mmCIF file of C-alpha atoms and ligand atoms in Angstrom:
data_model
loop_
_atom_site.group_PDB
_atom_site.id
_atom_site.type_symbol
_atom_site.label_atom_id
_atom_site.label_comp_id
_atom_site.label_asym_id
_atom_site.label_seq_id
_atom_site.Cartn_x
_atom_site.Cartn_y
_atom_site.Cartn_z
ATOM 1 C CA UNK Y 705 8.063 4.067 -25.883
ATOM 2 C CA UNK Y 706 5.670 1.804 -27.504
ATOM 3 C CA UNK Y 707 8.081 1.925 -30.561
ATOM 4 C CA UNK Y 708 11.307 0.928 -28.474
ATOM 5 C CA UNK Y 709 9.272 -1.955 -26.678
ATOM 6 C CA UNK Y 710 8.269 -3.420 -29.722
ATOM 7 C CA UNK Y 711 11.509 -3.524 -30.884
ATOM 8 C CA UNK Y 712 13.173 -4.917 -28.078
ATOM 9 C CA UNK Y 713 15.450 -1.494 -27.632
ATOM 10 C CA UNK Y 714 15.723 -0.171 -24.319
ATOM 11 C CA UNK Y 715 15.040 3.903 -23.281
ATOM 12 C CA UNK Y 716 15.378 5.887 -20.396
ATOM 13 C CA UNK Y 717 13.575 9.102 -19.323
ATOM 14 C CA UNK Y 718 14.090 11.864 -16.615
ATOM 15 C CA UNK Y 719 12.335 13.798 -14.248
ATOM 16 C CA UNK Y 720 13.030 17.211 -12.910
ATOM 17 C CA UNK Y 721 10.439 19.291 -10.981
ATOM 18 C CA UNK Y 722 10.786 23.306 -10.794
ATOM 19 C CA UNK Y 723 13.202 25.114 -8.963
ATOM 20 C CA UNK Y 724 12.321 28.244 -6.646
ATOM 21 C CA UNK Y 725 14.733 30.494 -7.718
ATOM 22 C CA UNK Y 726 15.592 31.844 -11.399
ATOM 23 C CA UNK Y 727 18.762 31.139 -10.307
ATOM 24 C CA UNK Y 728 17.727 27.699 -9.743
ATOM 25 C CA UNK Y 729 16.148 27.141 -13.182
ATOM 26 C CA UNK Y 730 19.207 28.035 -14.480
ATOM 27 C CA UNK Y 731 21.354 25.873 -12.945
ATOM 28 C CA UNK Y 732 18.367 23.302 -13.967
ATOM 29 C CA UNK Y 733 18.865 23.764 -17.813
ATOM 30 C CA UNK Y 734 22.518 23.693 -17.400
ATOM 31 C CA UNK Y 735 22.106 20.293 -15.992
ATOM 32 C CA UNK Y 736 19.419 19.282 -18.038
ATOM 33 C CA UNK Y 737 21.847 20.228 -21.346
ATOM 34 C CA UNK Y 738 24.200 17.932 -20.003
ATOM 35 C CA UNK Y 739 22.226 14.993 -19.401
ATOM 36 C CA UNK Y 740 19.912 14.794 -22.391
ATOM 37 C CA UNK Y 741 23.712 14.396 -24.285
ATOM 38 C CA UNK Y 742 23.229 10.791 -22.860
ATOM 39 C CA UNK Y 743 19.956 10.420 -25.157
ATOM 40 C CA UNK Y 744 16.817 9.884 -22.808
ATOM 41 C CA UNK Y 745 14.197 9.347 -25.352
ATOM 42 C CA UNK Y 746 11.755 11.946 -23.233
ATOM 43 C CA UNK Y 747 12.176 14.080 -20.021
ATOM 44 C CA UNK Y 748 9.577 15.482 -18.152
ATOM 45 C CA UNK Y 749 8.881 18.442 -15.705
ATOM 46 C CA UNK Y 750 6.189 18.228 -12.405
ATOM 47 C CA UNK Y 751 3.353 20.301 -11.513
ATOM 48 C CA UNK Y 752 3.594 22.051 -8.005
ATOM 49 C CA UNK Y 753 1.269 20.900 -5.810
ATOM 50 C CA UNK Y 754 -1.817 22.683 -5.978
ATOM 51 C CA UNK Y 755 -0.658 23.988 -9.326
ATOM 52 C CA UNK Y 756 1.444 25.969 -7.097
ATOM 53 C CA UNK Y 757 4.249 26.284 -9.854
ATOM 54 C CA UNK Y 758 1.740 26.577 -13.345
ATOM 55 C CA UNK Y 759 3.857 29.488 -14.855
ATOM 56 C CA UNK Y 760 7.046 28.438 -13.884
ATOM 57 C CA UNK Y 761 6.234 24.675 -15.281
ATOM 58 C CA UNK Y 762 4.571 26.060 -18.025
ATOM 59 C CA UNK Y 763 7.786 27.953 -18.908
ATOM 60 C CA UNK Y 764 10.317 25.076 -18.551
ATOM 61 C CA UNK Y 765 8.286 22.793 -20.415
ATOM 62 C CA UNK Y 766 8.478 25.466 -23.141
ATOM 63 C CA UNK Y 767 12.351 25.530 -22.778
ATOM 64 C CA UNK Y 768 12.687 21.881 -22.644
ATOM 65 C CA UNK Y 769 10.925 21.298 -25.744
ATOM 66 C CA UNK Y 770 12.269 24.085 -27.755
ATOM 67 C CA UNK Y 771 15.645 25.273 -26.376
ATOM 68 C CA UNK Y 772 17.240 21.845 -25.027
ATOM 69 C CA UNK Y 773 15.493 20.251 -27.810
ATOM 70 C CA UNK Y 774 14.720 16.991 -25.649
ATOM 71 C CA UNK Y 775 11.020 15.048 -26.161
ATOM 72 C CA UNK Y 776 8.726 16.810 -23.351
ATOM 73 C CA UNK Y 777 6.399 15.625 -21.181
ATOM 74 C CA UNK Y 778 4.771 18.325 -18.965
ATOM 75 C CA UNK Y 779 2.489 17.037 -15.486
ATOM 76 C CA UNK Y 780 -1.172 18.236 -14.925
ATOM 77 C CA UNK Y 781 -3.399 18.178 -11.860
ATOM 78 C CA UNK Y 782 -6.649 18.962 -11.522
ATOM 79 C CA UNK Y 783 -6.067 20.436 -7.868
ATOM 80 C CA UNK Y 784 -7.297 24.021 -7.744
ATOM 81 C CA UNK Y 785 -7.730 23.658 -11.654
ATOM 82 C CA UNK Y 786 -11.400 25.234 -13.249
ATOM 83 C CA UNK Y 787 -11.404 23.691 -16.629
ATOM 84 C CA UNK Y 788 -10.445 26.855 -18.248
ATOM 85 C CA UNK Y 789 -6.848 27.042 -16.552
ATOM 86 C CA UNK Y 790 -6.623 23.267 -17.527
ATOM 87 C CA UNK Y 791 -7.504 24.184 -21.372
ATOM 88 C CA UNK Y 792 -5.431 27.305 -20.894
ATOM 89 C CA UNK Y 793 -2.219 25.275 -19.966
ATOM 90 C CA UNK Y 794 -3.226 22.930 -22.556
ATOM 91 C CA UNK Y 795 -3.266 24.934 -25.497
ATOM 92 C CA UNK Y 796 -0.275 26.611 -24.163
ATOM 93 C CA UNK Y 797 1.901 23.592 -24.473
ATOM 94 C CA UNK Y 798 -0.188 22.723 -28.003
ATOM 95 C CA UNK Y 799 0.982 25.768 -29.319
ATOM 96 C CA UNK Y 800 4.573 25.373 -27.900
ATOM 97 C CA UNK Y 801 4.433 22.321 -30.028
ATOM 98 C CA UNK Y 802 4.914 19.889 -26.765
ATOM 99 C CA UNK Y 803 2.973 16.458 -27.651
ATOM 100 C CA UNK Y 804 3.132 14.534 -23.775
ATOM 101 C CA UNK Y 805 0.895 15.326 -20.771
ATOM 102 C CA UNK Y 806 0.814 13.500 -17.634
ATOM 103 C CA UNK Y 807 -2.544 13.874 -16.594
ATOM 104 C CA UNK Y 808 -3.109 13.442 -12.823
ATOM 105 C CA UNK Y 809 -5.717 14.262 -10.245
ATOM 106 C CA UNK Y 810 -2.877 15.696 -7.638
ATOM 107 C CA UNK Y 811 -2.962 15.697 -4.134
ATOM 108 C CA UNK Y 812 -5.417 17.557 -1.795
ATOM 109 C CA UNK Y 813 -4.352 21.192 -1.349
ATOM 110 C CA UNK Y 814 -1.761 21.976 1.589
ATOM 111 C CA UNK Y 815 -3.880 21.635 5.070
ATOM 112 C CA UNK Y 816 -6.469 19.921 3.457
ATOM 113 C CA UNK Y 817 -7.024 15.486 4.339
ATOM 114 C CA UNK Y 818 -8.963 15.115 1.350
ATOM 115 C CA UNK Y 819 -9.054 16.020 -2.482
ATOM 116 C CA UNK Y 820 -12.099 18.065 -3.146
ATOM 117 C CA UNK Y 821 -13.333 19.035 -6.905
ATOM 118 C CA UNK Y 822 -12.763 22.511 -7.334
ATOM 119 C CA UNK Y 823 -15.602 24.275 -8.927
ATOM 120 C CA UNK Y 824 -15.657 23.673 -12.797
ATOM 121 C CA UNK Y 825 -13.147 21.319 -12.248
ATOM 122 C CA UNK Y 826 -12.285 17.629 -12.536
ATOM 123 C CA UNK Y 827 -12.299 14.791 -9.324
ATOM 124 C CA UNK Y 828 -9.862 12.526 -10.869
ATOM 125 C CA UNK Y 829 -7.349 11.519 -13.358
ATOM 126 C CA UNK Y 830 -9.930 9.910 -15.455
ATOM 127 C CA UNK Y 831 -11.757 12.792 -15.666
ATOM 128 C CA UNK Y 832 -8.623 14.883 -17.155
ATOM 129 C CA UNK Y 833 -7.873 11.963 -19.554
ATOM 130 C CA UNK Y 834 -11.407 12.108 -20.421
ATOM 131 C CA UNK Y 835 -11.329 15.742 -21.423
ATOM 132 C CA UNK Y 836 -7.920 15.819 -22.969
ATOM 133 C CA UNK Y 837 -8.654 12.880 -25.662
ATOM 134 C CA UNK Y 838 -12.293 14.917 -25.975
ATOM 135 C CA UNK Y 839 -11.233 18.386 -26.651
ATOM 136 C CA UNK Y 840 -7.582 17.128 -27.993
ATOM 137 C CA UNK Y 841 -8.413 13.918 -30.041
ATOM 138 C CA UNK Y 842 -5.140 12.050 -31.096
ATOM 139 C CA UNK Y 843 -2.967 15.253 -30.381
ATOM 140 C CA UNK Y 844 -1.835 14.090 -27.084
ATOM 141 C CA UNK Y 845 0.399 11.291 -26.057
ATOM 142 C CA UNK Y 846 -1.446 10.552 -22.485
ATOM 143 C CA UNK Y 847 0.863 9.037 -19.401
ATOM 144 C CA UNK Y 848 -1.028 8.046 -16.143
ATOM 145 C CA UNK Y 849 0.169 7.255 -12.843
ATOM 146 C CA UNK Y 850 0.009 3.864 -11.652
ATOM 147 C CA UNK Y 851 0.723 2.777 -8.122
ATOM 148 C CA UNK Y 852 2.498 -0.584 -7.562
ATOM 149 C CA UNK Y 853 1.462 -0.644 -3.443
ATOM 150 C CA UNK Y 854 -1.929 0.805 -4.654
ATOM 151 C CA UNK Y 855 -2.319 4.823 -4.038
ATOM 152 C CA UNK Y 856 -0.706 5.802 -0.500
ATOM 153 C CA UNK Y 857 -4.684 6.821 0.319
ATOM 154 C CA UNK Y 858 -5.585 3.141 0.897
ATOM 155 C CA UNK Y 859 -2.180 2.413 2.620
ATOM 156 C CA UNK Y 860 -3.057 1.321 5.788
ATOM 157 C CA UNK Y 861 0.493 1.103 7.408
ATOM 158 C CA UNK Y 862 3.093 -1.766 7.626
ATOM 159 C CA UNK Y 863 0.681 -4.160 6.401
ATOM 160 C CA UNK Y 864 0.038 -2.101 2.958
ATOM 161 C CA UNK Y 865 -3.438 -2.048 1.005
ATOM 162 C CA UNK Y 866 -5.912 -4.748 1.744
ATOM 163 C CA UNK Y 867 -6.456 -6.916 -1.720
ATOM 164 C CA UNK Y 868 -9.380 -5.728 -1.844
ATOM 165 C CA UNK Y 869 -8.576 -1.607 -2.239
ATOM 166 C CA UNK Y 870 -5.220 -3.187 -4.659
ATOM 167 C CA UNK Y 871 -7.979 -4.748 -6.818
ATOM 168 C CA UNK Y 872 -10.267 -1.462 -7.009
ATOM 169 C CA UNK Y 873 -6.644 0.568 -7.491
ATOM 170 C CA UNK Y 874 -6.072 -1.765 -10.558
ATOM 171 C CA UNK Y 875 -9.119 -1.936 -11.732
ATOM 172 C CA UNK Y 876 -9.523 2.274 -11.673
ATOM 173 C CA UNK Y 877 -6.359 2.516 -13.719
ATOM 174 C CA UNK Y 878 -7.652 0.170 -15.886
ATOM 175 C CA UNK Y 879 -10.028 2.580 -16.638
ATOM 176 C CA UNK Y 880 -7.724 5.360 -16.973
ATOM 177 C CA UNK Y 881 -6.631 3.159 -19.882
ATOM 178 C CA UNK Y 882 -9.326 2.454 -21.421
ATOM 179 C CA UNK Y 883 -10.236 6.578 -21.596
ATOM 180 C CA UNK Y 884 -7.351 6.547 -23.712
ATOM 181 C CA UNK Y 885 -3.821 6.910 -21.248
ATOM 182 C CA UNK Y 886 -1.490 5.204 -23.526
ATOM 183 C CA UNK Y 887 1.326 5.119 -21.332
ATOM 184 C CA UNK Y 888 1.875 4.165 -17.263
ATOM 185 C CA UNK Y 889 4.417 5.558 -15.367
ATOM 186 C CA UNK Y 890 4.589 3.909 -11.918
ATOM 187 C CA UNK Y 891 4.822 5.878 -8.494
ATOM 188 C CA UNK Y 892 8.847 5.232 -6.594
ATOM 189 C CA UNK Y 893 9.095 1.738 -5.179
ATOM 190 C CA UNK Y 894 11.913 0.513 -3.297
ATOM 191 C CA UNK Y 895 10.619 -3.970 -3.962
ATOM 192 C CA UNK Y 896 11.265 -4.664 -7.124
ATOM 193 C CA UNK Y 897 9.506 -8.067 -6.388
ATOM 194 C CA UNK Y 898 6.715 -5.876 -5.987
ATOM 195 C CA UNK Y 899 6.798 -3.592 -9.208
ATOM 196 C CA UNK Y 900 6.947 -6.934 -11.434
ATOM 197 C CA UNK Y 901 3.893 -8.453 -9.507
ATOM 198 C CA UNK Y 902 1.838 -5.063 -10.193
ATOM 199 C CA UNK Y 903 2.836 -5.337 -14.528
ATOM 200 C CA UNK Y 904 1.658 -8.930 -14.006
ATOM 201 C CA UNK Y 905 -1.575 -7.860 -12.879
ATOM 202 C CA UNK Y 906 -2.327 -5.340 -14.959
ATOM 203 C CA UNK Y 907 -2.012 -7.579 -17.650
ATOM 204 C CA UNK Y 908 -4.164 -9.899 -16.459
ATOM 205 C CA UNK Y 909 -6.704 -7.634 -16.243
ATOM 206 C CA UNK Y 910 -6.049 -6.607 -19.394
ATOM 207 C CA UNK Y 911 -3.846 -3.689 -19.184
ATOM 208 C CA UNK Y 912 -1.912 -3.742 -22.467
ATOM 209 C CA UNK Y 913 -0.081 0.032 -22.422
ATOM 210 C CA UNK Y 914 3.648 0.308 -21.614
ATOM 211 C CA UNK Y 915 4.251 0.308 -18.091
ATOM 212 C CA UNK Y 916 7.230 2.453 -17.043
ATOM 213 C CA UNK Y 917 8.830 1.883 -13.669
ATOM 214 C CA UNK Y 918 9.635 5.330 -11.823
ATOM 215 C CA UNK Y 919 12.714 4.732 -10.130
ATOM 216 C CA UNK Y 920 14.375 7.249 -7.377
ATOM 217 C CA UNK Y 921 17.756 6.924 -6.351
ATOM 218 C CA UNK Y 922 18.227 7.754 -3.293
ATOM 219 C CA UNK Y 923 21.040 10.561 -2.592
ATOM 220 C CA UNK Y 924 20.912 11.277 1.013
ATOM 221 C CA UNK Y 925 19.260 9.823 3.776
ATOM 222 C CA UNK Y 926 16.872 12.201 5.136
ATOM 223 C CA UNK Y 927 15.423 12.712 1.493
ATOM 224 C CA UNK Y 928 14.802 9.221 1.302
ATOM 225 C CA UNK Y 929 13.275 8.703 4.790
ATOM 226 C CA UNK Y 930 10.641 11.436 3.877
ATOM 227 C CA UNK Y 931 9.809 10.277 0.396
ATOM 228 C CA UNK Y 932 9.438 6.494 1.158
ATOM 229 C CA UNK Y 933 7.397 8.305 4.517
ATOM 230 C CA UNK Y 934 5.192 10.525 2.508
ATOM 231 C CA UNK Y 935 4.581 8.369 -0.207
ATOM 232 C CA UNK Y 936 4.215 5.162 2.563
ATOM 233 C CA UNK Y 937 6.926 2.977 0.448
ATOM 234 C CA UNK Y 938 7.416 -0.549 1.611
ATOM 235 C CA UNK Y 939 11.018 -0.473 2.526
ATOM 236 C CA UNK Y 940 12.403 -4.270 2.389
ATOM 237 C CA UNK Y 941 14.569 -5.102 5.362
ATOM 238 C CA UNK Y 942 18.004 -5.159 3.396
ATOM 239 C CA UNK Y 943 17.526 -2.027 2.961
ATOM 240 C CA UNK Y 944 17.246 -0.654 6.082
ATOM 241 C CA UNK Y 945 20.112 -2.953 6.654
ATOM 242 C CA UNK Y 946 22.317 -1.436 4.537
ATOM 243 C CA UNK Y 947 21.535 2.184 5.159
ATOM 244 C CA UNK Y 948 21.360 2.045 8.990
ATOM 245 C CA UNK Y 949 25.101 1.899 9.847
ATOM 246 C CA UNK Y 950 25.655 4.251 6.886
ATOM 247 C CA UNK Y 951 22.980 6.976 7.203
ATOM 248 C CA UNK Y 952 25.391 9.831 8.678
ATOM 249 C CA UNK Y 953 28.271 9.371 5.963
ATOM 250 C CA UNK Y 954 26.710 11.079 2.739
ATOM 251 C CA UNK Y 955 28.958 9.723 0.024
ATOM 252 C CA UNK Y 956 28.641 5.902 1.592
ATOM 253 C CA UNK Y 957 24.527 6.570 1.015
ATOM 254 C CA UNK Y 958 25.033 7.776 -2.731
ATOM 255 C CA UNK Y 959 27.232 4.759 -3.446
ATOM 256 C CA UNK Y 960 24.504 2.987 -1.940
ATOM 257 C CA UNK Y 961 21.869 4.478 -3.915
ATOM 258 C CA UNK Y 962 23.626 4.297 -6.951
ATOM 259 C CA UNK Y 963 24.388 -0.037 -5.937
ATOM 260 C CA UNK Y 964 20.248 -0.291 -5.006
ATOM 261 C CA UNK Y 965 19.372 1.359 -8.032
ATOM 262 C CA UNK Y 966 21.528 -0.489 -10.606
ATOM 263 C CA UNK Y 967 20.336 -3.807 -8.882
ATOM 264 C CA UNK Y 968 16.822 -2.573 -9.388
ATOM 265 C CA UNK Y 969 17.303 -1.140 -12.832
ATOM 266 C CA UNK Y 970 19.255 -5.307 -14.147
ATOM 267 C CA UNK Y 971 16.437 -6.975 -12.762
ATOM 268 C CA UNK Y 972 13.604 -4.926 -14.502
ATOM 269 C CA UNK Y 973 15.366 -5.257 -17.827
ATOM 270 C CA UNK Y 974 15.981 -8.691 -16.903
ATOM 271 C CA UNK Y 975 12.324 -9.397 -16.493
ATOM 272 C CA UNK Y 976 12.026 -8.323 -20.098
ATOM 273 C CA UNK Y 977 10.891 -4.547 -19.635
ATOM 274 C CA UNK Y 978 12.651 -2.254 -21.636
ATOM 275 C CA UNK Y 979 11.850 0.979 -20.217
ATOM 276 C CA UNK Y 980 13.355 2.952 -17.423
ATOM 277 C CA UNK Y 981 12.150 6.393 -15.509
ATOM 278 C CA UNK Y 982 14.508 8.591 -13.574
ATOM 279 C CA UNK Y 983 13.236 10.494 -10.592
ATOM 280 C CA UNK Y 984 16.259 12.585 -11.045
ATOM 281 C CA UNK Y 985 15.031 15.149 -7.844
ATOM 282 C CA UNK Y 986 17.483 17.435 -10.436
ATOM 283 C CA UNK Y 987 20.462 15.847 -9.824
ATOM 284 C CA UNK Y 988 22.527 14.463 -12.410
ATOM 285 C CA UNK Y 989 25.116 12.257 -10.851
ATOM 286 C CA UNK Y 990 23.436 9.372 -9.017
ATOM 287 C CA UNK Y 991 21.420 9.008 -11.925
ATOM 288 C CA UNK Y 992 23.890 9.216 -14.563
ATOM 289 C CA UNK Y 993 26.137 6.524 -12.687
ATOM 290 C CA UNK Y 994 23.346 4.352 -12.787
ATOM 291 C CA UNK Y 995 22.740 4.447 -16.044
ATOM 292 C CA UNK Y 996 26.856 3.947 -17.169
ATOM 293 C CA UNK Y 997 26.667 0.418 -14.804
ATOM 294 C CA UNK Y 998 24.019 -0.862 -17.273
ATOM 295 C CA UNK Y 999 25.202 0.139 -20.056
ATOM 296 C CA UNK Y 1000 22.799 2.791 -20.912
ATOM 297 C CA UNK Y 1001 25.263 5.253 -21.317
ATOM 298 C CA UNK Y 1002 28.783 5.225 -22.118
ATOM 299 C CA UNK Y 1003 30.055 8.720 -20.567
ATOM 300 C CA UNK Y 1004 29.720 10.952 -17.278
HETATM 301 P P1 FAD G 1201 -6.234 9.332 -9.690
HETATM 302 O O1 FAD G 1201 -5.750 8.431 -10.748
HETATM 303 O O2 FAD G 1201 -7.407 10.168 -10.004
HETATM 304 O O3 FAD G 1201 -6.601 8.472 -8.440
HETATM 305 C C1 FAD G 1201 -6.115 8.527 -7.147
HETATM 306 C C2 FAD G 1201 -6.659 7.321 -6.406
HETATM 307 O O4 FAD G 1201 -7.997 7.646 -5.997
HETATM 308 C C3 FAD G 1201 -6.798 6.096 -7.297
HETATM 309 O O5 FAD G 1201 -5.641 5.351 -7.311
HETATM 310 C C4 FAD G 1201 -8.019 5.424 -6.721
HETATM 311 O O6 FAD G 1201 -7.674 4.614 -5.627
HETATM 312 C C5 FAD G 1201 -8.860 6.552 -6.234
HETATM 313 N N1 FAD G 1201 -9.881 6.985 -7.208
HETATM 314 C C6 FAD G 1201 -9.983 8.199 -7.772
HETATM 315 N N2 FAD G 1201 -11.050 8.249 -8.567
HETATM 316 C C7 FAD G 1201 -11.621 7.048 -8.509
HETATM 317 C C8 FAD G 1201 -12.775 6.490 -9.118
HETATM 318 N N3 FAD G 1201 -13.532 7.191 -9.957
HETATM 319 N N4 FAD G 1201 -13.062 5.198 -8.836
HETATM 320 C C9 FAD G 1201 -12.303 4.487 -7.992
HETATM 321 N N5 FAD G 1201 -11.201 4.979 -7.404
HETATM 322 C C10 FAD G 1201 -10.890 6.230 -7.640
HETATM 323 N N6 FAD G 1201 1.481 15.366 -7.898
HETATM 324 C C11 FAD G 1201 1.599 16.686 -8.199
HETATM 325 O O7 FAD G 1201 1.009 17.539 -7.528
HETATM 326 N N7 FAD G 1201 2.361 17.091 -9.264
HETATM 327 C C12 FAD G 1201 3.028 16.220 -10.056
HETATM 328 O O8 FAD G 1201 3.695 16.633 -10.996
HETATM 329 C C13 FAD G 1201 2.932 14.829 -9.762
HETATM 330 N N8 FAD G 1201 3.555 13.901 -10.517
HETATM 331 C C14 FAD G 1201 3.376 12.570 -10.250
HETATM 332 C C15 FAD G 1201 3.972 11.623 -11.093
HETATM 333 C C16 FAD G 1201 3.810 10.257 -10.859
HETATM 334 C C17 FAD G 1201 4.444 9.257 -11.785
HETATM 335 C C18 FAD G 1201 3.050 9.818 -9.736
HETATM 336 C C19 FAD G 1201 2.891 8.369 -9.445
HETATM 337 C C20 FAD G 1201 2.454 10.756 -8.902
HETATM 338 C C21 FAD G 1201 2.600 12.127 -9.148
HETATM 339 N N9 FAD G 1201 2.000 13.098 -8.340
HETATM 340 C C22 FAD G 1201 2.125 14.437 -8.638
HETATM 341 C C23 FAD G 1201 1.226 12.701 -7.157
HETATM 342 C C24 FAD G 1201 -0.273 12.520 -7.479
HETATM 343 O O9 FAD G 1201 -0.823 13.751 -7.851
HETATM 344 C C25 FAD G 1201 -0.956 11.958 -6.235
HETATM 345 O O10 FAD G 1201 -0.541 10.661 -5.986
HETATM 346 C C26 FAD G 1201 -2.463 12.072 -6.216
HETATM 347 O O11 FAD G 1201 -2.906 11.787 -4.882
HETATM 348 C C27 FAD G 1201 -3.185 11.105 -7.120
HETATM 349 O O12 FAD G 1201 -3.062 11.431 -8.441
HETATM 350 P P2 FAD G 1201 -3.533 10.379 -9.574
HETATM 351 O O13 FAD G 1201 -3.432 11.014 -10.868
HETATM 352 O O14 FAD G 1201 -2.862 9.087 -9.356
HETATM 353 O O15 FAD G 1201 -5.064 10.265 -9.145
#
């Protein structure tokens, strides 16, 4: 990434998360073999909440790197994570020769408000980077997440973050920098206005790394009404606009989602950022259209 942005060339990355089923992680890599033929230049694969999905992450992550043959980045939380399972899922991927961790703290477990340190474990993200560039020196490229709204925990409602909690936000990934995160990839945002405000401020504040917009398409309605809900998105009114009179016809929301998403995907490469993240939720076509209307790829 920091290659392609110095030389002006634009890349695009996608993210899957696991599937339930074998049968499901099947279907995945059948998918996945398909779209990597459009030349992301990394993909990556979540951790369950709670580390609910280790093995199963552990395993694709594996496959990605070594069967697709695609760049991997694997996730990491620290939720329900002693250090040892942390060093044990690092040195797994080490050894399965994947280079990229997203290191994240993760949210609270399920029926829990807040995130509580496990025992022997880590409170935050900066913690894991911490460790990783302390046990792992150089071996690791590090991505963080960053949150253009600030983190949905100081979201007060309509009226977002006060400038206050933004600042501390901004200033804490700052630090995640600093510990040695050489890459930001941002949480889904639906303002684009927003998003090129938050890389503005980070630099200012002297945040230098690549900052990688995490964009989700939206494919159906009642996905996107409980991501945007979950993660407390700022919806702008257009948008609601659009998909009110629309919401119960599925194919008039993809074409919808694929329309907001190229519109959002010009005007960040317009702004001069070069670098583009798929939240594919494992589905190829929404994503893939997208990327043929700019250009990115010349086949579906
Ligand atoms: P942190 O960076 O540790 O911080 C969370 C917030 O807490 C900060 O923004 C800050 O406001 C506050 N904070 C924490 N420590 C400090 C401190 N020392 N000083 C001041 N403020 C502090 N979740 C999963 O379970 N699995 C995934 O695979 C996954 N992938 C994600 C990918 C991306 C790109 C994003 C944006 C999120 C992802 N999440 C995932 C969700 C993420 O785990 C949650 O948002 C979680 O609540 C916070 O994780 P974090 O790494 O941002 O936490």
């Amino acid at each position: 990434i920091q290659e392609a942005a110095a030389n002006g060339r634009t890349v695009f990355s996608f993210e899957y998360f696991p599937p339930k089923t074998e049968e499901g992680v099947e279907n995945l890599f059948e998918r996945m073999d398909r779209m990597v033929a459009h030349g992301p230049n990394f993909c990556d694969i979540t951790w369950g909440a709670g580390g609910s999905t280790a093995d199963v992450t552990l395993d694709i992550a594996n496959r990605m790197q070594n069967m697709v043959c695609v760049e991997t980045m694997m996730h990491l939380t620290c939720t329900n994570m002693p250090v040892e399972k942390i060093d044990n899922a690092l040195d797994t991927i080490k050894s399965n020769g994947i280079q990229n961790v997203l290191a994240l703290r993760g949210d609270p477990p399920h029926g829990q408000d807040k995130f509580v340190q496990v025992a022997g474990g880590f409170s935050c993200a900066l913690d894991l980077v911490e460790h990783i560039k302390a046990k792992y020196g150089d071996y690791f490229g590090i991505t963080v997440a960053g949150y253009p709204e600030a983190h949905p925990e100081v979201i007060l409602g309509e009226e977002g973050a006060t400038e206050e909690a933004y600042s501390k936000d901004l200033a804490y990934l700052k630090r995640k920098v600093d510990a040695g995160a050489d890459v930001i990839v941002t949480q889904l945002f639906y303002d684009t206005d927003i998003f090129l405000k938050f890389v503005n401020d980070c630099r200012q504040i002297g945040i230098t790394c690549p900052i990688v917009p995490g964009i989700m398409p939206i494919n159906n309605y009642k996905g996107f009404v409980r991501m945007t809900g979950f993660c407390k998105t700022k919806i702008p009114a257009e948008i609601t606009a659009a998909l009110d009179p629309i919401k119960d016809n599925e194919e008039a929301v993809k074409a919808y989602g694929i329309h907001l998403g190229t519109e959002m995907c010009k005007k960040i490469l317009a702004s001069g950022i070069k670098t583009l993240h798929l939240y594919t939720l494992n589905m190829e076509k929404t994503a893939l259209a997208i990327l043929m209307v700019i250009s990115l790829s010349c086949s579906i």
